Short mmCIF file of N, CA and C in Angstrom, two decimals:
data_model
loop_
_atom_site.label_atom_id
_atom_site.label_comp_id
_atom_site.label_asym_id
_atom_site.label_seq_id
_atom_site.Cartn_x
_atom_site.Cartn_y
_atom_site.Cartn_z
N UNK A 1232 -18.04 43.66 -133.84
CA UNK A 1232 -16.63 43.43 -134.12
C UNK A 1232 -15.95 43.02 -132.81
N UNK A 1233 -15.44 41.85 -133.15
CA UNK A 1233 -14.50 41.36 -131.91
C UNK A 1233 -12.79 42.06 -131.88
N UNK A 1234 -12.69 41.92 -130.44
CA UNK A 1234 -11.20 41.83 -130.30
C UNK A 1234 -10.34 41.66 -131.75
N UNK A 1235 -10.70 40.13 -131.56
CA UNK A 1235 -9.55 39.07 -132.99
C UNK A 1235 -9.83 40.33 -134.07
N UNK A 1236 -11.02 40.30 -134.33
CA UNK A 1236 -11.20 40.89 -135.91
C UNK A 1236 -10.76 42.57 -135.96
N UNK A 1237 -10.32 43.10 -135.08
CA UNK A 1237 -9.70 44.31 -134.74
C UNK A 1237 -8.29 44.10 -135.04
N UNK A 1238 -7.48 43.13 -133.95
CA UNK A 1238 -6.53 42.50 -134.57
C UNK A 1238 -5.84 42.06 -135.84
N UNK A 1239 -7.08 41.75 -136.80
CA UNK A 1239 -6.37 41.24 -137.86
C UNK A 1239 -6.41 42.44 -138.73
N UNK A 1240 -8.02 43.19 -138.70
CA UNK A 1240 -7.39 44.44 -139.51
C UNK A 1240 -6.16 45.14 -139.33
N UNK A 1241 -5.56 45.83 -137.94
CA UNK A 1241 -4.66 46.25 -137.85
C UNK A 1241 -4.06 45.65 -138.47
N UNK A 1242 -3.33 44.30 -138.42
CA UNK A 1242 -2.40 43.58 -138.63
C UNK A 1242 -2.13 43.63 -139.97
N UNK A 1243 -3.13 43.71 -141.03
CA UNK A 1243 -3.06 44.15 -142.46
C UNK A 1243 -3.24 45.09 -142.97
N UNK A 1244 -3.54 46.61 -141.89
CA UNK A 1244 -3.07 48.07 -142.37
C UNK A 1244 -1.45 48.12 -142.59
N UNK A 1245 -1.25 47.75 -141.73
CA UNK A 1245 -0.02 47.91 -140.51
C UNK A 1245 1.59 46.83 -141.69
N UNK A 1246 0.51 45.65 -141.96
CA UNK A 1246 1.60 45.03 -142.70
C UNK A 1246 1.57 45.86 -144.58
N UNK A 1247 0.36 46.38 -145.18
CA UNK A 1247 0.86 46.92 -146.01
C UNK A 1247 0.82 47.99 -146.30
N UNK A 1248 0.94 48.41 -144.81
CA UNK A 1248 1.52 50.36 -144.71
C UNK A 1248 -0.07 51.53 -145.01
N UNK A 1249 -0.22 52.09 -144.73
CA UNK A 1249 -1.07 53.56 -144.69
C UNK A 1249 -0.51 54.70 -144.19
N UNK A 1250 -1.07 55.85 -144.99
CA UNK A 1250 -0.23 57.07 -145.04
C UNK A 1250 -2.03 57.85 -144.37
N UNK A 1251 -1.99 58.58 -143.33
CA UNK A 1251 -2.79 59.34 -142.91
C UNK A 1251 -2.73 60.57 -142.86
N UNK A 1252 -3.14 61.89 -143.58
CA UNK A 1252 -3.47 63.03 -143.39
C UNK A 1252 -4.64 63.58 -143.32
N UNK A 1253 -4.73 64.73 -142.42
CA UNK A 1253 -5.96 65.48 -142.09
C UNK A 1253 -5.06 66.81 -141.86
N UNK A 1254 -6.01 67.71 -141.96
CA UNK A 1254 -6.27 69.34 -141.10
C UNK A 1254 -7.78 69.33 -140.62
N UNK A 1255 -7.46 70.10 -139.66
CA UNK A 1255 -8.56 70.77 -139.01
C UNK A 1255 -8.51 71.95 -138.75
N UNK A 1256 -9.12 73.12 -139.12
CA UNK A 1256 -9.26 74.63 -138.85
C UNK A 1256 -10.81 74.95 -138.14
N UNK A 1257 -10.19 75.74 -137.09
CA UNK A 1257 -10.87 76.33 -136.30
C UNK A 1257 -11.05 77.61 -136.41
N UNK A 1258 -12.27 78.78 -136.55
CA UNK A 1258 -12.23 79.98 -137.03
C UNK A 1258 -13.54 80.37 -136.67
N UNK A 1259 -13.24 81.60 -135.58
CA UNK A 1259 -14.65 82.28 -135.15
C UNK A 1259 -15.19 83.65 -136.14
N UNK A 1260 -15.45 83.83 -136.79
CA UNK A 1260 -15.99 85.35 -137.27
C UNK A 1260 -15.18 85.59 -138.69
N UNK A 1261 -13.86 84.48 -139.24
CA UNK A 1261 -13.24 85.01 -140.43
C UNK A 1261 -11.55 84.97 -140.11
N UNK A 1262 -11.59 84.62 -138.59
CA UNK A 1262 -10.18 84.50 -138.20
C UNK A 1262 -9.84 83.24 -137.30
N UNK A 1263 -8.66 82.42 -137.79
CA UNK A 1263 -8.05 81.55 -137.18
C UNK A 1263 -8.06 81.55 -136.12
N UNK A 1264 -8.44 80.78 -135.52
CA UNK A 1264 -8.00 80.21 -134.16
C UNK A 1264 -7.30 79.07 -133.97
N UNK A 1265 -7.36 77.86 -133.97
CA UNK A 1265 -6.77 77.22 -134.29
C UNK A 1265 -6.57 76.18 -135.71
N UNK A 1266 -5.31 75.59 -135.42
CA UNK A 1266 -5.18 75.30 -136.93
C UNK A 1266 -4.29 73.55 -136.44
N UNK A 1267 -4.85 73.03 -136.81
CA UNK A 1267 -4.46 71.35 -136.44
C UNK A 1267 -3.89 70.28 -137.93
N UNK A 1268 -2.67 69.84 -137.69
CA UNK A 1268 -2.00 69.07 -139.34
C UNK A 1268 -1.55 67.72 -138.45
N UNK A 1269 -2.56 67.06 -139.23
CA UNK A 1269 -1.72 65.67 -139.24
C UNK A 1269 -1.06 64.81 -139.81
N UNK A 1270 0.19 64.48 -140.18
CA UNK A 1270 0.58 63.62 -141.52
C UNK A 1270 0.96 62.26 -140.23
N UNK A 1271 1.01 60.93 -140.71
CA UNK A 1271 1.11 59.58 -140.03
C UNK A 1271 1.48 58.83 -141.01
N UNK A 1272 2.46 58.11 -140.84
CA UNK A 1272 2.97 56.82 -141.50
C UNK A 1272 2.82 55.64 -140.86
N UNK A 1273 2.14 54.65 -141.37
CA UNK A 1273 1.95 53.27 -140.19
C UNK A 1273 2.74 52.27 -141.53
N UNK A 1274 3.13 51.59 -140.85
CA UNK A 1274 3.93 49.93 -141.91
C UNK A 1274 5.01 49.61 -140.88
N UNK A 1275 4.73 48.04 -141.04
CA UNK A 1275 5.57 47.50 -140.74
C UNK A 1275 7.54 47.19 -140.55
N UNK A 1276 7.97 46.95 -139.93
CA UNK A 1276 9.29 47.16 -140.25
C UNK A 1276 10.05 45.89 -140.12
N UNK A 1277 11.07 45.28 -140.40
CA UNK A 1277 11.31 43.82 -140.47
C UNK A 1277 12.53 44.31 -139.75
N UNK A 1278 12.70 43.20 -138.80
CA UNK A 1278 14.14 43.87 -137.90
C UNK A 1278 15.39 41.98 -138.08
N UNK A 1279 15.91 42.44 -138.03
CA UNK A 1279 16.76 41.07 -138.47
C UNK A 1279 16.93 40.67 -137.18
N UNK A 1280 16.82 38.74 -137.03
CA UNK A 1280 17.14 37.98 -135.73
C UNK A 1280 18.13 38.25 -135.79
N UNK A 1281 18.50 37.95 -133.86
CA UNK A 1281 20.27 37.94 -133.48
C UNK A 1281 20.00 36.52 -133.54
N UNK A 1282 21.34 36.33 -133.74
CA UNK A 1282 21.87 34.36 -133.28
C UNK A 1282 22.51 34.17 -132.33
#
C-alpha cells in the first residue's frame, strides 16, 4: 500500500463519516485495573468560502 492509496482511503472514510468505539478492560485476579472507552466521530465538514 502506497502513500496515494492511504490517501484516498482516508479521504472516503473521512468524506462519508465513521463512528468508532472500543473498550478495553484490564483486570488482574477478578479486579479492575484499568478500564479504557473510546467513542470517535470522523466526517467531513463543509465550511463556506469567504469572497
Amino acid at each position: 500500500m502506497t502513500a496515494d492509496d492511504l490517501v484516498e482511503v482516508l479521504d472516503r472514510v473521512i468524506t462519508a463519516g465513521v463512528v468508532v468505539h472500543g473498550d478495553v478492560l484490564i483486570s488482574l485476579a477478578g479486579v479492575d485495573l484499568i478500564r479504557l472507552d473510546l467513542r470517535a466521530l470522523l466526517a467531513a465538514v463543509d465550511t463556506p468560502e469567504v469572497r
